[in-house]
Amino acid sequence: MQRGKFITFEGPEGGGKTTQAKRLVAALEQAGRKVLYTREPGGTPTGEAIREILQHDKSGEAICRETEVLLFAASRAQLVRHVIVPALERGEWVVCDRFADSTTAYQGYGRGFPVEQMIAINDFAIDGAQPDLTILLDLPVSAGFARLQQRGGGKDRIEREAQEFHERVRHGYLELARRWSARFQILDAREPTDVVAAKAWELVQRVSR
Ligand code: Z5A
């Protein structure tokens, strides 16, 4: 059986990752592929429990930065082994809304942990399960936040970080895209949804050949 393909969506807040990931799943299904959609942090019962801790900080105890890195990595390790690799081995395509590059961008470039250390932790968590294609939905931080404000629903723990934090994250993603240029493709997330979806579909056609 031919291994499926693994596609990830990455980028700063409000870039339309969820919108585009779901559009891609629908397009792939229409093209006759079996597809699994998942997200990070989350995607498994353990991962969803970790997501609750990370997003909403309900215990009232501040989460240390080191704990934050390891919780994201723990959620990822579980998702890779219980969901992503088994699906790929069944020949399915996997579309994931954020993955390991989020840790390098947010905890590495954003929080200031050494980037190489974040990459080493990711490598431990994913055990070689690298995406075949990572679509970076890039847009200015202010534009992403304007969209989230329009959407409503309040800000989670990381969204509440200062604008400079989110600027470092965006810059980090662009650095990662330069470093791994064979895997990353950058799309301008300010374009209309249909235009971005058409461009993403084009990129996906290339990895399916
Ligand atoms: N995080 C981390 O720090 N380290 C890690 O390792 C991982 C994650 C894995 C997860 O949040 C948080 O965890 C995230 C990074 C951090 N934190 N922050 N801050 P999440 O999963 O809850 O949310 P998100 O991944 O940040 O997604 P998002 O920013 O909420 O949105 P999005 O998925 O990019 O966009 P969307 O929901 O598809 O669209 C947002 C709005 O824009 C919505 O109203 C759409 O209708 C609209 N939209 C979408 N596309 C367009 C276009 N093209 N034009 C106009 N309007 C559009």
Coordinates of N, CA and C and ligand atoms in Angstrom, one line a residue:
M1 N 0.8 -1.2 0.0 CA 0.0 0.0 0.0 C 0.9 1.3 0.0
Q2 N 0.5 2.2 -0.9 CA 1.3 3.4 -0.9 C 1.0 4.3 0.3
R3 N 2.1 4.9 0.9 CA 1.9 5.7 2.1 C 1.1 7.0 1.6
G4 N 0.2 7.5 2.5 CA -0.5 8.7 2.2 C 0.4 9.9 2.3
K5 N -0.1 11.1 2.0 CA 0.7 12.4 2.1 C 0.2 13.1 3.3
F6 N 1.2 13.9 3.8 CA 1.0 14.6 5.1 C 1.2 16.1 4.8
I7 N 0.1 16.9 5.0 CA 0.1 18.3 4.7 C -0.2 19.1 5.9
T8 N 0.6 20.1 6.2 CA 0.4 20.9 7.4 C 0.1 22.4 7.0
F9 N -0.7 23.1 7.8 CA -1.0 24.5 7.6 C -0.3 25.2 8.8
E10 N 0.4 26.2 8.6 CA 1.1 27.0 9.6 C 0.9 28.5 9.4
G11 N 1.2 29.3 10.4 CA 1.2 30.7 10.2 C 0.7 31.4 11.5
P12 N 0.9 32.8 11.4 CA 0.4 33.6 12.5 C -1.1 33.5 12.7
E13 N -1.6 34.2 13.7 CA -3.0 34.2 14.1 C -3.8 34.7 12.9
G14 N -5.0 34.2 12.7 CA -6.0 34.7 11.8 C -5.7 34.6 10.3
G15 N -4.7 33.8 10.0 CA -4.3 33.6 8.6 C -5.3 32.7 7.8
G16 N -6.2 32.1 8.5 CA -7.2 31.2 7.8 C -6.7 29.8 7.7
K17 N -5.9 29.3 8.7 CA -5.4 27.9 8.6 C -6.6 26.9 8.7
T18 N -7.5 27.2 9.7 CA -8.6 26.2 9.8 C -9.5 26.2 8.6
T19 N -9.8 27.5 8.1 CA -10.6 27.6 6.9 C -10.0 26.8 5.7
Q20 N -8.7 27.1 5.5 CA -8.1 26.4 4.4 C -7.9 24.9 4.5
A21 N -7.6 24.5 5.8 CA -7.4 23.1 6.0 C -8.7 22.3 5.7
K22 N -9.8 22.9 6.1 CA -11.1 22.2 5.9 C -11.5 22.3 4.4
R23 N -11.2 23.4 3.7 CA -11.4 23.5 2.3 C -10.6 22.4 1.6
L24 N -9.4 22.2 2.0 CA -8.5 21.2 1.3 C -9.0 19.8 1.5
V25 N -9.5 19.6 2.8 CA -10.0 18.2 3.0 C -11.2 17.9 2.1
A26 N -12.1 18.9 2.0 CA -13.3 18.7 1.1 C -12.8 18.5 -0.3
A27 N -11.8 19.3 -0.8 CA -11.4 19.1 -2.2 C -10.7 17.8 -2.4
L28 N -10.0 17.3 -1.5 CA -9.3 16.0 -1.6 C -10.3 14.9 -1.6
E29 N -11.3 15.0 -0.7 CA -12.4 14.0 -0.7 C -13.1 13.9 -2.0
Q30 N -13.4 15.1 -2.5 CA -14.1 15.2 -3.8 C -13.3 14.5 -4.9
A31 N -12.0 14.6 -4.7 CA -11.1 14.0 -5.7 C -10.9 12.5 -5.5
G32 N -11.6 12.0 -4.5 CA -11.6 10.5 -4.2 C -10.6 10.1 -3.2
R33 N -9.9 11.0 -2.5 CA -8.9 10.6 -1.5 C -9.6 10.4 -0.2
K34 N -9.1 9.4 0.6 CA -9.5 9.3 2.0 C -8.6 10.2 2.8
V35 N -9.2 11.1 3.6 CA -8.5 12.2 4.3 C -8.8 12.2 5.7
L36 N -7.8 12.5 6.5 CA -8.0 12.7 7.9 C -7.6 14.1 8.3
Y37 N -8.5 14.9 8.9 CA -8.2 16.2 9.4 C -7.9 16.2 10.9
T38 N -6.8 16.8 11.3 CA -6.6 16.9 12.7 C -5.9 18.3 13.0
R39 N -5.7 18.5 14.3 CA -5.2 19.8 14.7 C -4.3 19.7 15.9
E40 N -3.5 20.8 16.1 CA -2.6 20.8 17.2 C -2.8 22.1 18.0
P41 N -2.6 22.2 19.3 CA -2.5 21.0 20.1 C -3.9 20.3 20.1
G42 N -3.9 19.0 20.2 CA -5.1 18.2 20.3 C -5.1 17.0 19.4
G43 N -6.3 16.6 18.9 CA -6.3 15.5 18.0 C -6.4 14.1 18.5
T44 N -6.1 14.0 19.8 CA -6.3 12.7 20.6 C -6.9 13.1 21.9
P45 N -7.5 12.2 22.6 CA -8.1 12.5 24.0 C -7.0 13.2 24.9
T46 N -5.8 12.6 24.9 CA -4.7 13.2 25.7 C -4.4 14.6 25.2
G47 N -4.3 14.7 23.9 CA -3.9 16.0 23.3 C -5.0 17.1 23.5
E48 N -6.2 16.7 23.5 CA -7.3 17.7 23.7 C -7.3 18.1 25.2
A49 N -6.9 17.2 26.1 CA -6.8 17.6 27.5 C -5.7 18.6 27.7
I50 N -4.6 18.3 27.0 CA -3.4 19.2 27.0 C -3.8 20.6 26.5
R51 N -4.6 20.5 25.4 CA -5.0 21.8 24.7 C -5.8 22.7 25.7
E52 N -6.6 22.1 26.5 CA -7.4 22.8 27.5 C -6.5 23.5 28.5
I53 N -5.4 22.8 28.9 CA -4.5 23.3 29.9 C -3.7 24.5 29.2
L54 N -3.3 24.3 28.0 CA -2.5 25.3 27.3 C -3.3 26.6 27.0
Q55 N -4.5 26.4 26.5 CA -5.3 27.5 26.0 C -5.9 28.3 27.1
H56 N -6.4 27.6 28.2 CA -7.3 28.3 29.1 C -6.7 28.5 30.5
D57 N -5.6 27.8 30.8 CA -4.9 28.1 32.0 C -5.9 28.1 33.2
K58 N -6.8 27.1 33.3 CA -7.9 27.2 34.3 C -7.4 26.9 35.7
S59 N -6.3 26.3 35.9 CA -5.8 25.9 37.2 C -5.5 27.2 38.0
G60 N -5.3 28.3 37.3 CA -5.0 29.5 38.0 C -3.5 29.6 38.2
E61 N -2.8 28.5 37.9 CA -1.3 28.6 38.1 C -0.7 29.0 36.8
A62 N 0.3 29.9 36.8 CA 1.0 30.3 35.6 C 1.8 29.1 35.0
I63 N 1.7 28.9 33.7 CA 2.4 27.8 33.1 C 3.8 28.3 32.8
C64 N 4.9 27.6 33.3 CA 6.2 28.0 32.9 C 6.5 27.7 31.5
R65 N 7.4 28.5 30.9 CA 7.7 28.4 29.5 C 8.2 27.0 29.1
E66 N 9.0 26.4 30.0 CA 9.5 25.1 29.8 C 8.4 24.1 29.7
T67 N 7.4 24.2 30.6 CA 6.3 23.3 30.7 C 5.5 23.5 29.4
E68 N 5.3 24.7 28.9 CA 4.6 25.0 27.7 C 5.2 24.2 26.5
V69 N 6.5 24.3 26.4 CA 7.2 23.6 25.3 C 6.9 22.1 25.3
L70 N 7.0 21.6 26.6 CA 6.9 20.1 26.7 C 5.5 19.6 26.5
L71 N 4.5 20.5 26.9 CA 3.1 20.1 26.7 C 2.8 20.1 25.2
F72 N 3.2 21.1 24.5 CA 3.0 21.0 23.0 C 3.6 19.8 22.4
A73 N 4.9 19.5 22.9 CA 5.6 18.3 22.3 C 4.9 17.0 22.7
A74 N 4.3 17.0 24.0 CA 3.6 15.7 24.4 C 2.4 15.5 23.6
S75 N 1.6 16.6 23.4 CA 0.4 16.4 22.5 C 0.8 15.9 21.2
R76 N 1.9 16.4 20.6 CA 2.3 16.1 19.3 C 2.8 14.6 19.2
A77 N 3.5 14.2 20.2 CA 4.1 12.8 20.3 C 2.9 11.8 20.2
Q78 N 1.8 12.1 21.0 CA 0.7 11.3 21.0 C -0.1 11.3 19.7
L79 N -0.2 12.4 19.1 CA -0.9 12.6 17.8 C -0.2 11.8 16.7
V80 N 1.1 12.0 16.7 CA 1.9 11.3 15.6 C 1.7 9.8 15.7
R81 N 1.9 9.2 16.9 CA 1.9 7.8 17.1 C 0.5 7.2 17.0
H82 N -0.5 7.9 17.5 CA -1.9 7.3 17.6 C -2.7 7.6 16.4
V83 N -2.4 8.7 15.7 CA -3.3 9.2 14.6 C -2.6 9.3 13.3
I84 N -1.6 10.2 13.2 CA -1.0 10.5 11.9 C -0.3 9.4 11.2
V85 N 0.6 8.7 11.9 CA 1.4 7.6 11.3 C 0.5 6.5 10.9
P86 N -0.5 6.0 11.8 CA -1.4 5.0 11.4 C -2.2 5.3 10.1
A87 N -2.7 6.6 10.0 CA -3.4 7.0 8.9 C -2.6 7.0 7.6
L88 N -1.4 7.5 7.7 CA -0.5 7.5 6.5 C -0.2 6.1 6.1
E89 N 0.0 5.2 7.1 CA 0.3 3.8 6.7 C -0.9 3.1 6.1
R90 N -2.1 3.6 6.4 CA -3.3 3.0 5.7 C -3.5 3.6 4.3
G91 N -2.6 4.5 3.9 CA -2.7 5.1 2.6 C -3.5 6.4 2.6
E92 N -3.9 6.9 3.8 CA -4.8 8.1 3.8 C -3.9 9.4 3.8
W93 N -4.5 10.4 3.3 CA -3.9 11.8 3.4 C -4.2 12.3 4.8
V94 N -3.3 13.1 5.4 CA -3.5 13.7 6.6 C -3.3 15.2 6.4
V95 N -4.3 16.0 6.9 CA -4.2 17.5 6.8 C -4.2 18.0 8.3
C96 N -3.2 18.6 8.7 CA -3.0 19.0 10.1 C -2.9 20.5 10.2
D97 N -3.8 21.1 11.1 CA -3.9 22.5 11.4 C -2.9 22.8 12.5
R98 N -1.7 23.3 12.1 CA -0.5 23.5 12.9 C 0.2 22.1 13.2
F99 N 1.5 22.2 13.3 CA 2.3 21.0 13.7 C 3.6 21.5 14.3
A100 N 4.7 20.7 14.1 CA 5.9 21.0 14.9 C 6.5 22.4 14.6
D101 N 6.3 23.0 13.4 CA 6.9 24.3 13.1 C 6.3 25.3 14.1
S102 N 5.1 25.1 14.6 CA 4.5 26.1 15.5 C 5.3 26.2 16.8
T103 N 5.9 25.1 17.2 CA 6.7 25.2 18.4 C 8.0 26.0 18.1
T104 N 8.6 25.7 17.0 CA 9.8 26.4 16.6 C 9.5 27.9 16.5
A105 N 8.4 28.2 15.9 CA 8.0 29.7 15.7 C 7.6 30.3 17.0
Y106 N 6.7 29.7 17.8 CA 6.1 30.4 18.9 C 7.1 30.3 20.2
Q107 N 7.5 29.1 20.4 CA 8.4 28.9 21.6 C 9.8 29.3 21.3
G108 N 10.3 29.0 20.1 CA 11.7 29.4 19.7 C 11.7 30.9 19.4
Y109 N 11.3 31.3 18.3 CA 11.4 32.7 17.9 C 10.5 33.6 18.8
G110 N 9.3 33.2 19.2 CA 8.5 34.0 20.0 C 9.0 34.2 21.4
R111 N 9.1 33.0 22.1 CA 9.5 33.1 23.6 C 11.0 33.3 23.7
G112 N 11.8 32.9 22.7 CA 13.2 33.1 22.8 C 14.0 31.9 23.2
F113 N 13.4 30.7 23.2 CA 14.2 29.5 23.5 C 15.1 29.3 22.2
P114 N 16.3 28.6 22.4 CA 17.1 28.4 21.2 C 16.4 27.5 20.2
V115 N 16.4 28.1 19.0 CA 15.7 27.4 17.9 C 16.1 26.0 17.7
E116 N 17.4 25.7 17.8 CA 17.9 24.4 17.5 C 17.4 23.4 18.6
Q117 N 17.2 23.9 19.8 CA 16.7 23.1 20.9 C 15.2 22.7 20.6
M118 N 14.5 23.7 20.1 CA 13.1 23.4 19.8 C 13.0 22.4 18.7
I119 N 13.9 22.5 17.7 CA 13.9 21.5 16.6 C 14.3 20.1 17.1
A120 N 15.2 20.1 18.1 CA 15.6 18.8 18.7 C 14.4 18.1 19.4
I121 N 13.7 19.0 20.2 CA 12.5 18.5 20.9 C 11.4 18.0 19.9
N122 N 11.2 18.7 18.8 CA 10.3 18.3 17.8 C 10.7 17.0 17.2
D123 N 12.0 16.9 16.9 CA 12.5 15.6 16.3 C 12.2 14.4 17.2
F124 N 12.3 14.6 18.5 CA 12.0 13.5 19.5 C 10.5 13.2 19.4
A125 N 9.7 14.3 19.4 CA 8.3 14.1 19.4 C 7.8 13.4 18.1
I126 N 8.3 13.8 17.0 CA 7.7 13.3 15.7 C 8.3 12.1 15.1
D127 N 9.5 11.8 15.6 CA 10.2 10.5 15.2 C 10.2 10.3 13.7
G128 N 10.5 11.4 12.9 CA 10.7 11.2 11.5 C 9.4 11.5 10.7
A129 N 8.3 11.8 11.4 CA 7.0 12.0 10.6 C 7.0 13.4 10.1
Q130 N 7.8 13.8 9.2 CA 7.9 15.2 8.6 C 6.7 15.3 7.6
P131 N 6.1 16.5 7.6 CA 5.1 16.7 6.5 C 5.8 16.7 5.1
D132 N 5.0 16.3 4.1 CA 5.4 16.3 2.7 C 5.3 17.8 2.2
L133 N 4.4 18.5 2.8 CA 4.2 19.9 2.3 C 3.7 20.7 3.5
T134 N 4.3 21.9 3.7 CA 3.8 22.8 4.8 C 3.4 24.1 4.1
I135 N 2.1 24.5 4.2 CA 1.6 25.7 3.6 C 1.6 26.8 4.7
L136 N 2.5 27.8 4.5 CA 2.6 28.9 5.4 C 1.6 30.0 5.0
L137 N 0.6 30.3 5.7 CA -0.4 31.3 5.4 C 0.1 32.6 6.1
D138 N 0.8 33.4 5.3 CA 1.5 34.6 5.9 C 0.6 35.9 5.8
L139 N 0.6 36.6 6.8 CA -0.1 38.0 6.7 C 0.5 38.8 7.9
P140 N 0.4 40.2 7.8 CA 0.8 41.0 8.8 C 0.0 40.7 10.1
V141 N 0.7 40.8 11.2 CA 0.1 40.5 12.5 C -1.2 41.3 12.8
S142 N -1.1 42.6 12.4 CA -2.3 43.5 12.6 C -3.5 43.0 11.8
A143 N -3.2 42.5 10.6 CA -4.3 42.0 9.8 C -4.9 40.8 10.4
G144 N -4.1 39.9 10.9 CA -4.6 38.6 11.5 C -5.5 39.0 12.7
F145 N -5.0 39.9 13.5 CA -5.7 40.2 14.8 C -7.0 40.9 14.5
A146 N -7.0 41.7 13.4 CA -8.3 42.4 13.0 C -9.3 41.3 12.6
R147 N -8.9 40.3 12.0 CA -9.9 39.2 11.6 C -10.4 38.5 12.9
L148 N -9.5 38.2 13.8 CA -9.9 37.5 15.0 C -10.9 38.4 15.8
Q149 N -10.6 39.7 15.8 CA -11.5 40.6 16.5 C -12.9 40.6 15.9
Q150 N -12.9 40.6 14.6 CA -14.2 40.5 13.9 C -15.0 39.2 14.2
R151 N -14.2 38.1 14.3 CA -14.8 36.8 14.6 C -15.4 36.8 16.0
G152 N -14.8 37.6 16.9 CA -15.3 37.6 18.3 C -14.8 36.4 19.1
G153 N -15.3 36.2 20.3 CA -15.0 35.1 21.1 C -13.8 35.2 22.1
G154 N -13.2 36.4 22.2 CA -12.1 36.6 23.1 C -10.8 36.0 22.7
K155 N -9.8 36.3 23.5 CA -8.4 35.9 23.2 C -8.0 34.8 24.1
D156 N -7.2 33.8 23.6 CA -6.7 32.7 24.5 C -5.4 33.2 25.0
R157 N -4.7 32.3 25.9 CA -3.5 32.7 26.6 C -2.4 33.2 25.7
I158 N -2.2 32.6 24.6 CA -1.1 33.0 23.7 C -1.5 34.2 22.8
E159 N -2.7 34.2 22.5 CA -3.2 35.4 21.7 C -3.0 36.7 22.5
R160 N -3.0 36.6 23.8 CA -2.9 37.8 24.6 C -1.5 38.3 24.7
E161 N -0.5 37.6 24.2 CA 0.9 38.1 24.2 C 1.0 39.4 23.4
A162 N 2.0 40.2 23.7 CA 2.2 41.5 23.1 C 2.4 41.3 21.5
Q163 N 2.1 42.4 20.9 CA 2.3 42.5 19.4 C 3.7 42.1 19.0
E164 N 4.8 42.5 19.8 CA 6.2 42.2 19.4 C 6.4 40.6 19.4
F165 N 5.7 40.0 20.3 CA 5.8 38.5 20.4 C 5.3 37.9 19.0
H166 N 4.2 38.4 18.6 CA 3.6 37.9 17.4 C 4.4 38.3 16.1
E167 N 5.1 39.4 16.2 CA 5.9 39.8 15.1 C 7.1 38.9 15.0
R168 N 7.7 38.5 16.2 CA 8.8 37.6 16.2 C 8.4 36.2 15.6
V169 N 7.1 35.8 16.0 CA 6.6 34.5 15.5 C 6.5 34.6 13.9
R170 N 6.0 35.7 13.4 CA 5.8 35.8 12.0 C 7.2 35.7 11.3
H171 N 8.1 36.5 11.8 CA 9.5 36.5 11.3 C 10.1 35.1 11.3
G172 N 9.9 34.4 12.5 CA 10.4 33.0 12.6 C 9.9 32.1 11.5
Y173 N 8.6 32.2 11.3 CA 8.0 31.3 10.2 C 8.7 31.6 8.9
L174 N 8.9 32.9 8.6 CA 9.5 33.2 7.3 C 11.0 32.6 7.2
E175 N 11.6 32.7 8.4 CA 13.0 32.1 8.4 C 12.9 30.6 8.2
L176 N 12.0 29.9 8.8 CA 11.8 28.5 8.7 C 11.5 28.1 7.2
A177 N 10.7 28.9 6.6 CA 10.3 28.7 5.2 C 11.6 28.8 4.3
R178 N 12.5 29.7 4.7 CA 13.7 29.8 3.9 C 14.6 28.6 4.1
R179 N 14.7 28.2 5.4 CA 15.6 27.1 5.8 C 15.1 25.8 5.1
W180 N 13.8 25.5 5.1 CA 13.3 24.3 4.6 C 12.5 24.6 3.3
S181 N 13.1 25.2 2.4 CA 12.4 25.7 1.2 C 11.8 24.6 0.4
A182 N 12.3 23.4 0.5 CA 11.7 22.3 -0.3 C 10.4 21.8 0.3
R183 N 10.2 22.0 1.6 CA 9.0 21.6 2.2 C 7.9 22.7 2.3
F184 N 8.4 23.9 2.6 CA 7.5 25.0 2.8 C 7.1 25.7 1.5
Q185 N 5.8 26.2 1.5 CA 5.4 27.1 0.4 C 4.6 28.2 1.2
I186 N 4.9 29.4 0.7 CA 4.2 30.6 1.4 C 3.1 31.1 0.5
L187 N 1.9 31.3 1.1 CA 0.8 31.9 0.4 C 0.5 33.2 1.1
D188 N 0.0 34.2 0.4 CA -0.4 35.5 0.9 C -1.8 35.3 1.5
A189 N -1.9 35.3 2.8 CA -3.2 35.0 3.4 C -4.2 36.2 3.4
R190 N -3.7 37.3 2.8 CA -4.6 38.5 2.7 C -5.6 38.4 1.5
E191 N -5.2 37.4 0.6 CA -6.1 37.3 -0.6 C -7.4 36.6 -0.2
P192 N -8.4 36.8 -1.0 CA -9.7 36.2 -0.7 C -9.6 34.7 -0.5
T193 N -10.5 34.2 0.3 CA -10.5 32.7 0.7 C -10.4 31.8 -0.6
D194 N -11.2 32.1 -1.6 CA -11.2 31.3 -2.8 C -9.9 31.3 -3.5
V195 N -9.3 32.4 -3.5 CA -8.0 32.5 -4.2 C -6.9 31.7 -3.5
V196 N -6.9 31.9 -2.1 CA -5.9 31.1 -1.3 C -6.2 29.6 -1.5
A197 N -7.5 29.2 -1.5 CA -7.8 27.8 -1.6 C -7.3 27.2 -3.0
A198 N -7.5 28.0 -4.0 CA -7.1 27.6 -5.4 C -5.6 27.4 -5.4
K199 N -4.8 28.4 -4.8 CA -3.4 28.3 -4.8 C -2.9 27.1 -3.9
A200 N -3.6 26.9 -2.8 CA -3.2 25.7 -2.0 C -3.4 24.4 -2.7
W201 N -4.5 24.3 -3.5 CA -4.8 23.1 -4.2 C -3.8 22.8 -5.3
E202 N -3.3 23.9 -5.9 CA -2.2 23.8 -6.9 C -1.0 23.2 -6.3
L203 N -0.6 23.7 -5.1 CA 0.6 23.2 -4.4 C 0.4 21.7 -4.0
V204 N -0.8 21.4 -3.6 CA -1.1 20.0 -3.2 C -1.0 19.0 -4.4
Q205 N -1.4 19.5 -5.6 CA -1.3 18.7 -6.8 C 0.2 18.3 -7.0
R206 N 1.1 19.2 -6.7 CA 2.5 18.9 -7.0 C 3.0 17.8 -6.1
V207 N 2.6 17.7 -4.8 CA 3.1 16.7 -4.0 C 2.4 15.3 -4.3
S208 N 1.2 15.4 -5.0 CA 0.5 14.1 -5.2 C 1.1 13.4 -6.4
R209 N 2.0 14.1 -7.2 CA 2.5 13.5 -8.4 C 3.5 12.5 -8.1
Ligands
Z5A1 N1 0.9 27.1 19.6 C1 2.2 27.2 20.1 O1 2.5 28.2 20.7 N2 3.0 26.2 19.9 C2 2.7 25.0 19.3 O2 3.6 24.1 19.2 C3 1.4 24.9 18.8 C4 0.5 25.9 18.9 C5 1.0 23.7 18.1 C6 -3.4 27.4 19.0 O3 -4.5 28.2 18.8 C7 -2.4 28.3 19.8 O4 -1.3 27.5 20.2 C8 -1.9 29.3 18.8 C9 -0.4 28.9 18.6 C10 -0.1 28.1 19.8 N3 -1.9 30.5 19.5 N4 -2.0 31.6 19.4 N5 -2.1 32.7 19.6 P1 -5.8 27.7 18.0 O5 -5.6 26.4 17.5 O6 -7.0 28.0 18.8 O7 -5.8 28.9 17.0 P2 -4.9 29.2 15.8 O8 -4.2 28.1 15.3 O9 -4.0 30.4 16.3 O10 -5.9 29.7 14.7 P3 -6.6 31.1 14.6 O11 -5.5 32.2 14.6 O12 -7.7 31.3 15.5 O13 -7.1 31.2 13.2 P4 -6.8 30.5 11.8 O14 -7.1 29.0 11.9 O15 -5.5 30.9 11.2 O16 -7.9 31.2 10.9 P5 -9.5 30.8 10.7 O17 -10.1 30.4 12.0 O18 -9.6 29.9 9.5 O19 -10.0 32.2 10.3 C11 -10.0 33.3 11.2 C12 -11.0 34.4 10.7 O20 -10.6 34.9 9.5 C13 -12.4 33.7 10.5 O21 -13.4 34.7 10.9 C14 -12.4 33.5 9.0 O22 -13.7 33.5 8.4 C15 -11.6 34.7 8.5 N6 -10.9 34.4 7.3 C16 -10.2 33.3 6.9 N7 -9.6 33.4 5.7 C17 -9.9 34.6 5.3 C18 -9.6 35.3 4.1 N8 -8.8 34.8 3.1 N9 -10.1 36.6 3.9 C19 -10.8 37.2 4.9 N10 -11.2 36.5 6.1 C20 -10.7 35.3 6.2

